[in-house]
Coordinates of C-alpha atoms in Angstrom, one line a residue:
Chain I
M11 CA 12.6 21.8 10.6
R12 CA 15.2 19.2 11.1
E13 CA 16.8 19.4 14.5
T14 CA 20.5 18.8 14.6
V15 CA 23.1 19.2 17.2
D16 CA 26.3 21.2 16.5
Q17 CA 29.4 19.2 17.3
K18 CA 31.0 22.2 19.1
G19 CA 28.0 22.8 21.2
K20 CA 27.3 19.3 22.2
G21 CA 30.4 17.2 22.4
S22 CA 28.6 13.9 22.9
L23 CA 26.6 14.0 19.7
V24 CA 28.3 14.4 16.3
Q25 CA 27.1 17.0 13.9
G26 CA 24.0 16.0 11.9
T27 CA 22.9 13.6 14.6
Y28 CA 19.2 14.0 15.5
L29 CA 18.2 15.1 18.9
E30 CA 16.6 11.7 19.3
E31 CA 18.4 11.0 22.6
A32 CA 17.7 14.5 24.0
V33 CA 13.9 14.7 23.5
S34 CA 11.8 13.3 26.2
Y35 CA 8.8 12.6 24.0
A36 CA 8.2 9.9 21.4
I37 CA 5.4 11.6 19.6
R38 CA 4.5 15.3 19.5
L39 CA 1.7 16.7 17.4
K40 CA 1.2 20.4 17.1
G41 CA -2.0 21.7 15.5
L42 CA -2.1 18.7 13.2
T43 CA -4.8 19.1 10.6
K44 CA -5.9 16.9 7.8
Y45 CA -8.7 17.5 5.3
Y46 CA -9.5 15.1 2.5
G47 CA -10.7 17.7 0.0
R48 CA -13.6 19.2 1.9
M49 CA -13.9 16.2 4.3
R50 CA -12.6 16.7 7.8
G51 CA -10.0 14.2 8.9
I52 CA -8.6 15.8 12.0
E53 CA -8.4 19.4 13.1
G54 CA -5.8 21.1 15.2
V55 CA -4.7 18.0 17.1
D56 CA -2.1 18.7 19.8
L57 CA -0.8 15.7 21.6
T58 CA 2.4 14.6 23.3
V59 CA 3.3 11.0 24.1
G60 CA 6.3 10.5 26.4
R61 CA 9.1 8.1 25.8
G62 CA 8.3 4.7 27.3
E63 CA 4.6 5.5 27.7
F64 CA 1.8 3.0 27.1
F65 CA -0.6 5.5 25.5
G66 CA -4.2 4.9 24.6
F67 CA -6.0 6.6 21.8
I68 CA -9.7 6.3 22.0
G69 CA -12.6 7.4 19.8
P70 CA -15.6 6.2 17.9
N71 CA -15.4 5.2 14.2
G72 CA -14.8 8.2 12.0
A73 CA -13.4 10.3 14.9
G74 CA -10.0 10.6 13.2
K75 CA -7.9 7.8 14.9
S76 CA -6.8 6.3 11.6
T77 CA -6.1 9.6 10.0
T78 CA -3.9 10.6 12.9
I79 CA -2.0 7.2 12.6
R80 CA -1.6 7.7 8.8
L81 CA -0.2 11.1 9.4
L82 CA 2.2 9.7 12.0
L83 CA 3.4 7.1 9.5
G84 CA 3.7 9.6 6.6
L85 CA 1.1 7.8 4.5
V86 CA -0.8 11.0 4.1
K87 CA 0.4 14.6 4.1
P88 CA -0.9 17.0 6.7
T89 CA -3.0 20.0 5.6
G90 CA -1.6 21.9 8.5
G91 CA 0.4 21.6 11.7
E92 CA 3.3 19.3 12.4
A93 CA 4.0 15.7 13.6
R94 CA 7.3 14.8 15.2
I95 CA 8.5 11.4 16.3
F96 CA 11.6 11.2 18.5
G97 CA 12.2 14.9 17.6
M98 CA 12.2 14.2 13.8
N99 CA 9.7 15.6 11.4
V100 CA 7.5 13.0 9.9
G101 CA 7.4 14.7 6.5
K102 CA 11.2 15.1 6.2
D103 CA 12.6 12.2 8.1
R104 CA 10.1 9.6 7.3
E105 CA 12.4 6.7 6.5
K106 CA 14.6 7.3 9.6
I107 CA 11.5 7.4 11.8
L108 CA 10.0 4.2 10.2
S109 CA 13.3 2.3 10.9
T110 CA 12.5 2.7 14.6
V111 CA 8.7 2.2 14.4
G112 CA 6.6 -1.0 14.3
Y113 CA 3.1 -0.6 12.9
L114 CA 0.2 -3.0 13.3
S115 CA -2.6 -2.1 10.9
A116 CA -6.3 -2.9 11.6
E117 CA -6.7 -4.7 8.3
A118 CA -3.5 -6.9 8.1
A119 CA -3.5 -7.2 4.3
F120 CA -0.6 -9.1 2.7
Y121 CA 0.5 -10.0 -0.8
P122 CA -1.3 -13.1 -2.3
G123 CA 0.6 -16.3 -2.9
M124 CA 3.1 -15.7 -0.2
R125 CA 3.8 -18.0 2.7
V126 CA 4.0 -16.5 6.2
K127 CA 7.8 -17.0 6.4
D128 CA 8.1 -15.1 3.1
V129 CA 6.1 -12.2 4.4
L130 CA 8.3 -12.0 7.6
E131 CA 11.4 -12.2 5.5
L132 CA 10.2 -9.5 3.1
S133 CA 9.3 -7.3 6.1
A134 CA 12.8 -7.9 7.6
G135 CA 14.4 -7.3 4.2
L136 CA 12.7 -4.0 3.8
R137 CA 14.2 -2.8 7.0
G138 CA 17.8 -3.5 5.9
K139 CA 18.4 -0.3 3.9
S140 CA 20.2 -0.8 0.7
D141 CA 22.9 1.8 1.6
R142 CA 24.0 -0.3 4.6
L143 CA 26.9 -2.7 4.5
K144 CA 26.0 -6.2 3.5
S145 CA 27.1 -7.4 6.9
D146 CA 24.8 -4.9 8.6
R147 CA 21.9 -6.1 6.5
L148 CA 22.6 -9.7 7.3
E149 CA 22.8 -8.9 11.0
I150 CA 19.4 -7.1 10.9
A151 CA 18.0 -10.1 9.0
K152 CA 19.4 -12.5 11.5
S153 CA 18.1 -10.7 14.6
C154 CA 14.7 -10.3 12.9
R155 CA 14.6 -14.0 12.2
E156 CA 15.4 -14.9 15.8
A157 CA 12.8 -12.5 17.2
A158 CA 10.2 -13.7 14.6
G159 CA 10.9 -17.3 15.6
E160 CA 10.2 -16.6 19.2
L161 CA 7.1 -14.5 18.5
C162 CA 5.7 -17.1 16.2
E163 CA 6.1 -19.7 18.9
R164 CA 4.4 -17.6 21.5
L165 CA 1.5 -16.7 19.2
R166 CA 1.3 -20.2 17.8
L167 CA 1.7 -19.1 14.2
D168 CA 2.5 -21.7 11.5
T169 CA 5.0 -20.0 9.1
S170 CA 4.7 -22.5 6.4
R171 CA 1.1 -21.6 5.5
K172 CA 0.0 -19.3 2.7
V173 CA -1.3 -16.0 3.9
E174 CA -4.6 -16.2 1.9
E175 CA -5.4 -19.5 3.6
L176 CA -5.2 -17.9 7.1
S177 CA -8.1 -16.6 9.1
F178 CA -8.2 -12.9 10.0
G179 CA -6.9 -13.7 13.5
N180 CA -3.9 -15.5 12.1
R181 CA -3.2 -12.8 9.6
K182 CA -3.3 -10.4 12.5
K183 CA -0.6 -12.6 14.2
V184 CA 1.5 -12.2 11.0
A185 CA 1.1 -8.5 11.3
I186 CA 2.1 -8.5 14.9
V187 CA 5.3 -10.4 14.2
C188 CA 6.1 -8.0 11.4
A189 CA 5.5 -5.0 13.7
L190 CA 7.7 -6.5 16.5
Q191 CA 10.4 -8.5 14.9
H192 CA 12.9 -5.6 14.5
D193 CA 12.6 -4.5 18.1
P194 CA 11.1 -1.0 17.4
K195 CA 11.4 1.9 19.8
L196 CA 7.8 3.0 19.1
L197 CA 4.9 0.7 18.4
I198 CA 1.8 2.1 16.7
L199 CA -1.1 -0.2 17.0
D200 CA -4.4 0.3 15.2
E201 CA -7.2 -1.9 16.6
P202 CA -4.7 -4.6 17.4
T203 CA -6.8 -7.3 18.9
S204 CA -9.6 -7.5 16.4
G205 CA -9.8 -11.1 15.2
L206 CA -7.6 -12.5 18.0
D207 CA -9.1 -15.0 20.4
P208 CA -9.1 -14.1 24.1
L209 CA -6.1 -16.3 24.9
M210 CA -4.1 -14.7 22.1
Q211 CA -5.2 -11.3 23.2
K212 CA -3.8 -12.1 26.7
E213 CA -0.5 -13.3 25.2
F214 CA -0.3 -10.3 22.9
F215 CA -0.7 -7.8 25.8
E216 CA 1.8 -9.8 27.8
I217 CA 4.3 -9.3 24.9
L218 CA 3.4 -5.6 24.8
R219 CA 3.9 -5.2 28.5
E220 CA 7.3 -6.8 28.3
R221 CA 8.3 -4.5 25.4
N222 CA 7.0 -1.5 27.3
Q223 CA 9.0 -2.5 30.4
A224 CA 12.1 -2.7 28.2
G225 CA 11.5 0.9 27.1
T226 CA 9.3 0.7 24.0
T227 CA 6.8 3.4 23.7
I228 CA 3.3 2.1 22.7
F229 CA 0.6 4.1 21.0
L230 CA -2.6 2.0 21.1
S231 CA -5.5 3.1 19.1
S232 CA -8.7 1.2 20.0
H233 CA -12.4 1.5 20.4
I234 CA -12.3 -1.4 22.9
L235 CA -12.0 0.8 26.0
S236 CA -11.2 -2.0 28.4
E237 CA -7.9 -2.6 26.4
V238 CA -6.9 1.0 27.1
Q239 CA -8.2 0.9 30.7
H240 CA -6.2 -2.2 31.6
N241 CA -3.0 -1.5 29.8
C242 CA -2.4 2.2 29.2
S243 CA -1.0 4.8 31.7
R244 CA -2.4 7.8 29.7
A245 CA -5.0 8.2 27.1
A246 CA -6.5 10.7 24.8
I247 CA -10.0 10.8 23.5
I248 CA -10.7 12.0 20.0
Q249 CA -14.1 13.0 18.7
E250 CA -15.0 14.5 15.4
G251 CA -11.4 15.1 14.6
R252 CA -10.5 16.9 17.8
I253 CA -8.9 15.8 21.0
I254 CA -11.5 16.3 23.7
A255 CA -9.6 14.9 26.7
C256 CA -6.1 13.7 27.4
D257 CA -4.9 12.7 30.8
R258 CA -3.8 9.8 32.9
V259 CA -6.3 6.9 32.7
D260 CA -6.9 7.0 36.4
A261 CA -7.4 10.8 36.2
L262 CA -9.9 10.3 33.4
Y263 CA -11.8 8.1 35.9
R264 CA -11.7 10.8 38.4
M265 CA -13.6 13.4 36.5
G266 CA -16.2 13.3 39.2
I267 CA -18.5 10.8 37.5
K268 CA -20.0 8.0 39.6
R269 CA -22.1 5.0 38.7
V270 CA -24.9 4.9 41.3
G271 CA -27.1 1.9 41.9
I272 CA -30.2 2.3 44.2
R273 CA -32.7 -0.2 45.4
G274 CA -35.6 1.7 46.8
R275 CA -37.7 4.8 46.0
V276 CA -35.8 8.1 45.3
D277 CA -37.0 11.2 43.5
L278 CA -34.3 12.3 41.1
S279 CA -36.3 14.9 39.3
G280 CA -34.6 17.9 40.9
L281 CA -31.0 16.6 40.4
S282 CA -28.8 17.8 37.6
G283 CA -26.0 15.6 36.3
V284 CA -28.0 12.4 36.1
Q285 CA -27.3 10.5 32.9
D286 CA -27.9 7.1 31.5
L287 CA -30.8 6.5 33.9
Q288 CA -32.0 2.9 33.9
K289 CA -35.0 1.7 35.8
M290 CA -35.2 -2.0 36.4
G291 CA -38.5 -2.8 38.0
A292 CA -40.3 -0.4 40.3
E293 CA -37.5 -0.1 42.9
T294 CA -34.2 -0.4 41.2
L295 CA -32.4 2.5 39.6
N296 CA -29.0 2.8 38.0
F297 CA -27.5 6.0 36.6
L298 CA -24.3 7.9 36.0
Y299 CA -24.0 11.0 38.2
A300 CA -21.7 13.9 37.3
G301 CA -23.2 16.6 39.6
E302 CA -22.6 17.9 43.1
M303 CA -22.6 15.3 45.9
K304 CA -24.7 17.3 48.4
P305 CA -27.9 17.4 46.4
L306 CA -27.6 13.7 45.6
L307 CA -27.2 12.9 49.3
A308 CA -30.2 15.1 50.1
A309 CA -32.3 13.3 47.5
L310 CA -31.2 9.9 49.0
A311 CA -32.0 11.0 52.5
N312 CA -35.5 12.2 51.5
G313 CA -36.1 8.9 49.7
E314 CA -36.5 5.3 50.8
V315 CA -33.2 3.6 50.2
H316 CA -32.9 -0.2 50.9
D317 CA -29.5 -0.6 49.2
L318 CA -27.0 1.7 47.6
T319 CA -23.9 1.2 45.5
M320 CA -21.6 3.9 44.3
T321 CA -18.7 2.9 42.0
E322 CA -16.1 4.3 39.7
P323 CA -17.5 4.0 36.2
D324 CA -15.3 2.2 33.7
L325 CA -13.5 4.1 31.0
E326 CA -16.2 3.3 28.5
E327 CA -18.8 5.0 30.6
V328 CA -16.5 8.0 31.1
F329 CA -15.9 8.1 27.4
L330 CA -19.6 7.9 26.6
H331 CA -20.3 10.6 29.1
D332 CA -17.8 12.8 27.4
F333 CA -19.2 11.9 24.0
Q334 CA -22.7 12.9 25.1
E335 CA -21.4 16.1 26.6
G336 CA -19.6 16.8 23.4
N337 CA -22.9 16.4 21.5
T338 CA -24.9 18.7 23.7
Chain O
M18 CA 16.5 -4.5 -4.7
K19 CA 14.1 -6.2 -2.3
I20 CA 11.1 -4.5 -3.8
L21 CA 12.3 -5.4 -7.3
R22 CA 12.7 -9.1 -6.4
H23 CA 9.3 -9.1 -4.7
E24 CA 7.6 -7.5 -7.7
L25 CA 9.2 -10.0 -10.1
R26 CA 8.0 -12.9 -7.9
Q27 CA 4.5 -11.3 -7.7
G28 CA 4.3 -10.8 -11.4
R29 CA 5.9 -14.1 -12.4
S30 CA 2.7 -16.1 -13.1
A31 CA 1.1 -13.4 -15.2
C32 CA 4.3 -12.8 -17.2
L33 CA 4.8 -16.6 -17.9
I34 CA 1.2 -17.0 -18.9
W35 CA 1.3 -14.0 -21.3
T36 CA 4.7 -15.2 -22.7
A37 CA 3.3 -18.7 -23.2
I38 CA 0.1 -17.5 -24.9
I39 CA 1.8 -15.0 -27.3
G40 CA 4.7 -17.4 -27.9
F41 CA 2.3 -20.2 -28.7
L42 CA 0.3 -18.1 -31.2
M43 CA 3.5 -16.9 -32.8
I44 CA 4.8 -20.5 -33.2
V45 CA 1.4 -21.6 -34.6
C46 CA 1.5 -18.8 -37.2
I47 CA 5.1 -19.7 -38.2
F48 CA 4.3 -23.4 -38.5
L49 CA 1.3 -22.5 -40.7
F50 CA 3.5 -20.6 -43.1
P51 CA 5.0 -23.4 -45.3
E52 CA 1.6 -24.9 -45.8
M53 CA 0.1 -21.6 -46.7
K54 CA 3.0 -20.3 -48.8
G55 CA 1.7 -21.7 -52.1
E56 CA -1.8 -20.4 -51.5
M57 CA -0.5 -17.0 -50.3
E58 CA 0.9 -16.1 -53.6
E59 CA -2.7 -16.0 -55.0
V60 CA -4.3 -14.7 -51.8
G61 CA -1.6 -12.0 -51.6
D62 CA -3.0 -10.5 -54.8
I63 CA -6.4 -10.4 -53.3
F64 CA -5.1 -8.9 -50.1
A65 CA -3.2 -6.3 -52.1
S66 CA -6.3 -5.1 -53.9
M67 CA -8.6 -4.4 -51.0
G68 CA -8.1 -0.6 -51.1
S69 CA -7.9 1.2 -47.9
F70 CA -8.2 -2.0 -45.9
T71 CA -5.0 -3.2 -47.5
A72 CA -3.3 0.1 -46.6
A73 CA -4.6 0.0 -43.0
F74 CA -2.7 -3.2 -42.4
G75 CA 0.3 -2.3 -44.6
M76 CA -0.4 -5.2 -47.0
D77 CA 0.1 -2.9 -50.0
R78 CA 3.8 -2.8 -49.4
L79 CA 4.4 -6.4 -48.0
N80 CA 4.4 -9.6 -49.9
I81 CA 2.5 -12.0 -47.7
G82 CA 3.9 -14.9 -49.7
T83 CA 7.4 -14.4 -48.1
L84 CA 8.2 -15.4 -44.6
I85 CA 9.1 -11.9 -43.5
G86 CA 6.0 -10.4 -45.2
F87 CA 3.8 -13.1 -43.5
Y88 CA 5.6 -12.6 -40.2
G89 CA 5.3 -8.9 -40.3
I90 CA 1.5 -9.0 -40.8
E91 CA 0.3 -12.1 -38.9
C92 CA 2.9 -12.4 -36.2
G93 CA 3.3 -8.6 -35.9
N94 CA -0.4 -8.3 -35.0
V95 CA -0.2 -11.1 -32.4
L96 CA 3.0 -9.6 -30.8
G97 CA 1.8 -6.0 -31.3
L98 CA -1.6 -6.5 -29.6
G99 CA -0.6 -9.2 -27.1
G100 CA 2.5 -7.4 -26.1
A101 CA 0.7 -4.0 -25.8
F102 CA -2.0 -5.6 -23.6
F103 CA 0.6 -7.2 -21.3
A104 CA 2.7 -4.0 -21.1
A105 CA -0.4 -1.8 -20.4
L106 CA -1.8 -4.2 -17.8
T107 CA 1.5 -4.5 -16.0
G108 CA 2.2 -0.8 -16.0
V109 CA -1.3 0.3 -15.0
S110 CA -1.5 -2.0 -12.0
M111 CA 2.1 -1.7 -10.7
L112 CA 1.5 1.2 -8.3
A113 CA -2.3 1.2 -8.0
K114 CA -2.5 -2.5 -6.8
E115 CA -1.0 -1.6 -3.5
E116 CA -3.9 0.6 -2.6
R117 CA -6.4 -1.7 -4.3
D118 CA -5.3 -4.7 -2.4
G119 CA -4.7 -2.9 0.9
T120 CA -1.0 -3.8 0.9
V121 CA 0.1 -0.1 0.7
E122 CA 0.2 0.1 4.5
F123 CA 2.4 -2.9 4.8
L124 CA 4.9 -1.6 2.2
M125 CA 4.9 2.0 3.0
T126 CA 5.3 1.6 6.8
H127 CA 8.7 0.1 6.2
P128 CA 11.7 2.5 6.0
V129 CA 11.5 2.7 2.2
S130 CA 11.3 6.0 0.3
R131 CA 8.6 6.5 -2.3
V132 CA 11.2 7.2 -4.9
R133 CA 12.8 3.8 -4.1
V134 CA 9.4 2.1 -4.5
V135 CA 8.6 3.8 -7.8
T136 CA 12.1 3.1 -9.2
Q137 CA 12.1 -0.6 -8.3
K138 CA 8.6 -1.1 -9.5
L139 CA 9.5 0.7 -12.8
I140 CA 12.5 -1.6 -13.2
A141 CA 10.3 -4.6 -12.4
T142 CA 7.9 -3.6 -15.2
A143 CA 10.8 -3.2 -17.7
V144 CA 12.4 -6.5 -16.7
Q145 CA 9.1 -8.4 -17.2
I146 CA 8.6 -6.8 -20.6
L147 CA 12.2 -7.6 -21.6
F148 CA 11.8 -11.2 -20.5
L149 CA 8.6 -11.6 -22.5
N150 CA 10.2 -10.1 -25.6
L151 CA 13.4 -12.2 -25.4
M152 CA 11.5 -15.4 -24.9
I153 CA 9.2 -14.7 -27.8
L154 CA 12.1 -13.7 -30.0
G155 CA 13.7 -17.1 -29.0
F156 CA 10.5 -19.0 -29.8
S157 CA 10.2 -17.3 -33.2
F158 CA 13.8 -18.1 -34.2
L159 CA 13.3 -21.7 -33.0
A160 CA 10.0 -22.1 -35.0
M161 CA 11.6 -20.6 -38.1
A162 CA 14.5 -23.0 -37.8
L163 CA 12.2 -25.9 -37.3
V164 CA 10.1 -25.1 -40.4
G165 CA 13.3 -24.9 -42.4
E166 CA 12.9 -21.3 -43.6
P167 CA 15.9 -19.0 -43.9
I168 CA 15.8 -16.6 -41.0
P169 CA 15.9 -12.9 -42.0
W170 CA 17.8 -11.9 -38.9
K171 CA 18.0 -8.1 -39.3
E172 CA 14.4 -7.6 -40.3
I173 CA 13.1 -9.8 -37.5
L174 CA 15.3 -8.1 -34.9
L175 CA 14.2 -4.7 -36.1
L176 CA 10.5 -5.7 -35.9
H177 CA 11.0 -7.1 -32.4
L178 CA 12.9 -4.0 -31.3
A179 CA 10.0 -1.8 -32.5
Y180 CA 7.5 -3.9 -30.6
F181 CA 9.7 -3.8 -27.5
L182 CA 9.8 0.0 -27.7
L183 CA 6.1 0.1 -28.2
Q184 CA 5.5 -2.0 -25.0
L185 CA 7.9 0.2 -23.1
E186 CA 6.1 3.3 -24.2
L187 CA 2.7 2.0 -23.3
A188 CA 4.0 0.6 -20.0
G189 CA 5.5 4.0 -19.1
L190 CA 2.3 5.9 -19.9
C191 CA 0.2 3.3 -17.9
F192 CA 2.7 3.5 -15.1
G193 CA 2.1 7.2 -14.9
I194 CA -1.7 6.6 -14.9
S195 CA -1.3 4.0 -12.2
A196 CA 0.1 6.6 -9.8
F197 CA -3.3 8.5 -10.1
L198 CA -5.5 5.4 -9.5
R199 CA -6.5 3.8 -6.3
R200 CA -8.6 1.0 -7.6
G201 CA -8.1 -1.4 -10.6
G202 CA -7.1 0.3 -13.8
A203 CA -7.1 -2.8 -16.0
G204 CA -9.9 -1.2 -18.2
V205 CA -7.9 2.0 -18.6
G206 CA -4.7 0.1 -19.6
L207 CA -6.5 -2.2 -22.1
G208 CA -8.5 0.8 -23.4
L209 CA -5.3 2.7 -24.1
A210 CA -3.7 -0.2 -25.9
V211 CA -6.7 -0.8 -28.1
M212 CA -7.1 2.9 -28.8
A213 CA -3.4 3.2 -29.8
Y214 CA -3.9 0.2 -32.2
F215 CA -7.0 1.7 -33.9
L216 CA -5.4 5.1 -34.1
N217 CA -2.7 3.6 -36.2
L218 CA -5.2 1.9 -38.5
I219 CA -7.0 5.2 -38.9
A220 CA -3.7 7.0 -39.6
N221 CA -3.0 4.4 -42.3
L222 CA -6.4 4.8 -43.9
T223 CA -6.2 8.5 -44.7
D224 CA -3.5 11.1 -45.0
K225 CA -5.7 13.6 -43.2
A226 CA -5.2 11.6 -40.1
G227 CA -1.5 11.3 -40.6
F228 CA -0.7 13.3 -37.5
L229 CA -2.0 10.4 -35.4
R230 CA 1.2 8.6 -36.3
Y231 CA 2.9 10.8 -33.8
V232 CA 0.4 9.8 -31.1
T233 CA 0.3 6.0 -31.4
P234 CA 3.3 3.8 -30.8
F235 CA 2.0 1.3 -33.3
A236 CA 3.1 3.8 -36.0
Y237 CA 6.8 3.0 -35.6
C238 CA 6.0 -0.7 -35.5
E239 CA 4.7 -0.7 -39.1
A240 CA 6.2 -3.9 -40.6
A241 CA 5.7 -2.5 -44.1
Q242 CA 7.8 0.6 -43.3
I243 CA 10.4 -1.2 -41.3
L244 CA 10.9 -4.0 -43.8
T245 CA 10.9 -1.8 -46.9
E246 CA 13.3 0.8 -45.4
G247 CA 15.3 -1.5 -43.3
K248 CA 15.2 0.8 -40.3
L249 CA 12.8 2.3 -37.6
D250 CA 11.4 5.8 -38.1
F251 CA 13.4 7.4 -35.3
R252 CA 11.3 10.6 -35.3
L253 CA 8.3 8.6 -34.2
V254 CA 10.4 6.5 -31.8
I255 CA 11.8 9.7 -30.1
V256 CA 8.2 11.1 -29.8
G257 CA 7.1 7.8 -28.3
M258 CA 10.0 7.7 -25.8
A259 CA 9.1 11.3 -24.9
F260 CA 5.6 10.1 -24.1
M261 CA 7.1 7.3 -22.0
G262 CA 9.3 9.8 -20.2
I263 CA 6.3 12.0 -19.4
G264 CA 4.4 9.0 -18.0
I265 CA 7.3 8.0 -15.8
A266 CA 7.9 11.6 -14.6
A267 CA 4.2 11.9 -13.8
A268 CA 4.4 8.6 -11.8
Y269 CA 7.3 10.0 -9.7
I270 CA 5.8 13.4 -9.1
R271 CA 2.3 12.1 -8.3
Y272 CA 3.3 9.1 -6.2
C273 CA 5.7 11.0 -4.1
R274 CA 3.0 13.5 -3.2
K275 CA -0.2 11.6 -3.0
D276 CA -2.0 10.4 0.1
L277 CA -1.8 6.7 0.3
M278 CA -5.0 5.0 1.5
A279 CA -5.6 1.3 2.0

């Protein structure tokens, strides 16, 4: 359903204007389902990403991350449910949505025989809709060119080279510039750092933080959990096509799971909630603990402990914990 | 028109190569004619007495000893088959190549509608076919002028118009098929072109297979019929254009609904 505002009811917005300014979310998925024939893509996904959020989307390969992104971009049609971006229905208002979205694909594939500058120009040109005035299109092209110049400089991208001569990392840089040059309000990033060297990854996330501070919503899909951990305010975990957790990243940490390291002799056999138990030598133990604190302390008191460390696990460990829980 | 310009740039090399090859073969054929003209009068009698083989290629109604007869048979086959292959290959890859090469995510994540993509790719296909045909027509006239033969303008133009329509029909059908494919499709395109060619030969061999003339676009490109009657068989042309229309409609319907996967 296309949301419009009646001129009489809302004086500030003309009739036919989308509720874009009124909605507080950038992305809203309601019961979104996709089957490829009999193959499950995603099932009943509910998710809301607020405006201006830096949102992480985590999951193992085949969990449904790419399917969710394809649905958001209108590349595939949903089997059920609904996807909205800035209040607009992805199925009905795809072009209007895409004019405000920058997408960075995992593969970064381009047309053969083109130079980087031609790809950037093509991308900018495809954003200047044919029904706009020529002066508007020229303005868009000019602002894209300026932004692209700055981004290429920061990412050290040579625009005179042919795309098929570029390494995967450099092709990824081209895709980054294409995704950012039109100053999108929403950035959808699918495994954005694969192929980038650590220095470029740092620069890339610096650019993303700047954009995010300027108001751009960022939807970061990644299986590199440290990227989500260090950059995102909220994250959702998808597994086997379903969202199994969605919360603030710091709250995901505080699901009561601890990483416990012990040097000494402790009998853990009566404890429930011990996972990922690693024994290093006769007297060093390391494990994830998701149970009550009292029995753990009792076990430690009854044992012979020379040294003890108890830390917040990183997101990867939380995720793996969830993953194991989901499988049991 | 950004997508149209982009497609023309992408297809430029292939179009120029096909134009050069077909044009070269046409010129060679025309340059051979004065030398072969004398012999052709004798050979023509042999060609005209080979029974169903003669009928299959329309040599029972054409005098191969004249420029237009020679052009209709020899150059007609070069342009007919060469043009059909080019049109089929261009049409069948036009939509499918985006998914095959993984560029569909680049293209379709820009604010462009699928209708706009299909329309501009369709125009790009037609423009390339038009370019190839105009260039080859120019080469042919030039070669005829150079060998000093009087140019039968009307007949040549009618023949070239027929081959142009044949290519449009095949391209339209293959364009429709392209919307259903995710990978390649060159084999399908070439197969369709070859099948259409042989269906016409079969239709010429026996009256029982005459209905095939409504299936293959080569039927309305018969040099023997065009040159003897001085016009195209518009019934066959209309049927052919209907097939093209079905192909194009299928492309729009399918591409606007399909899941696009890189």
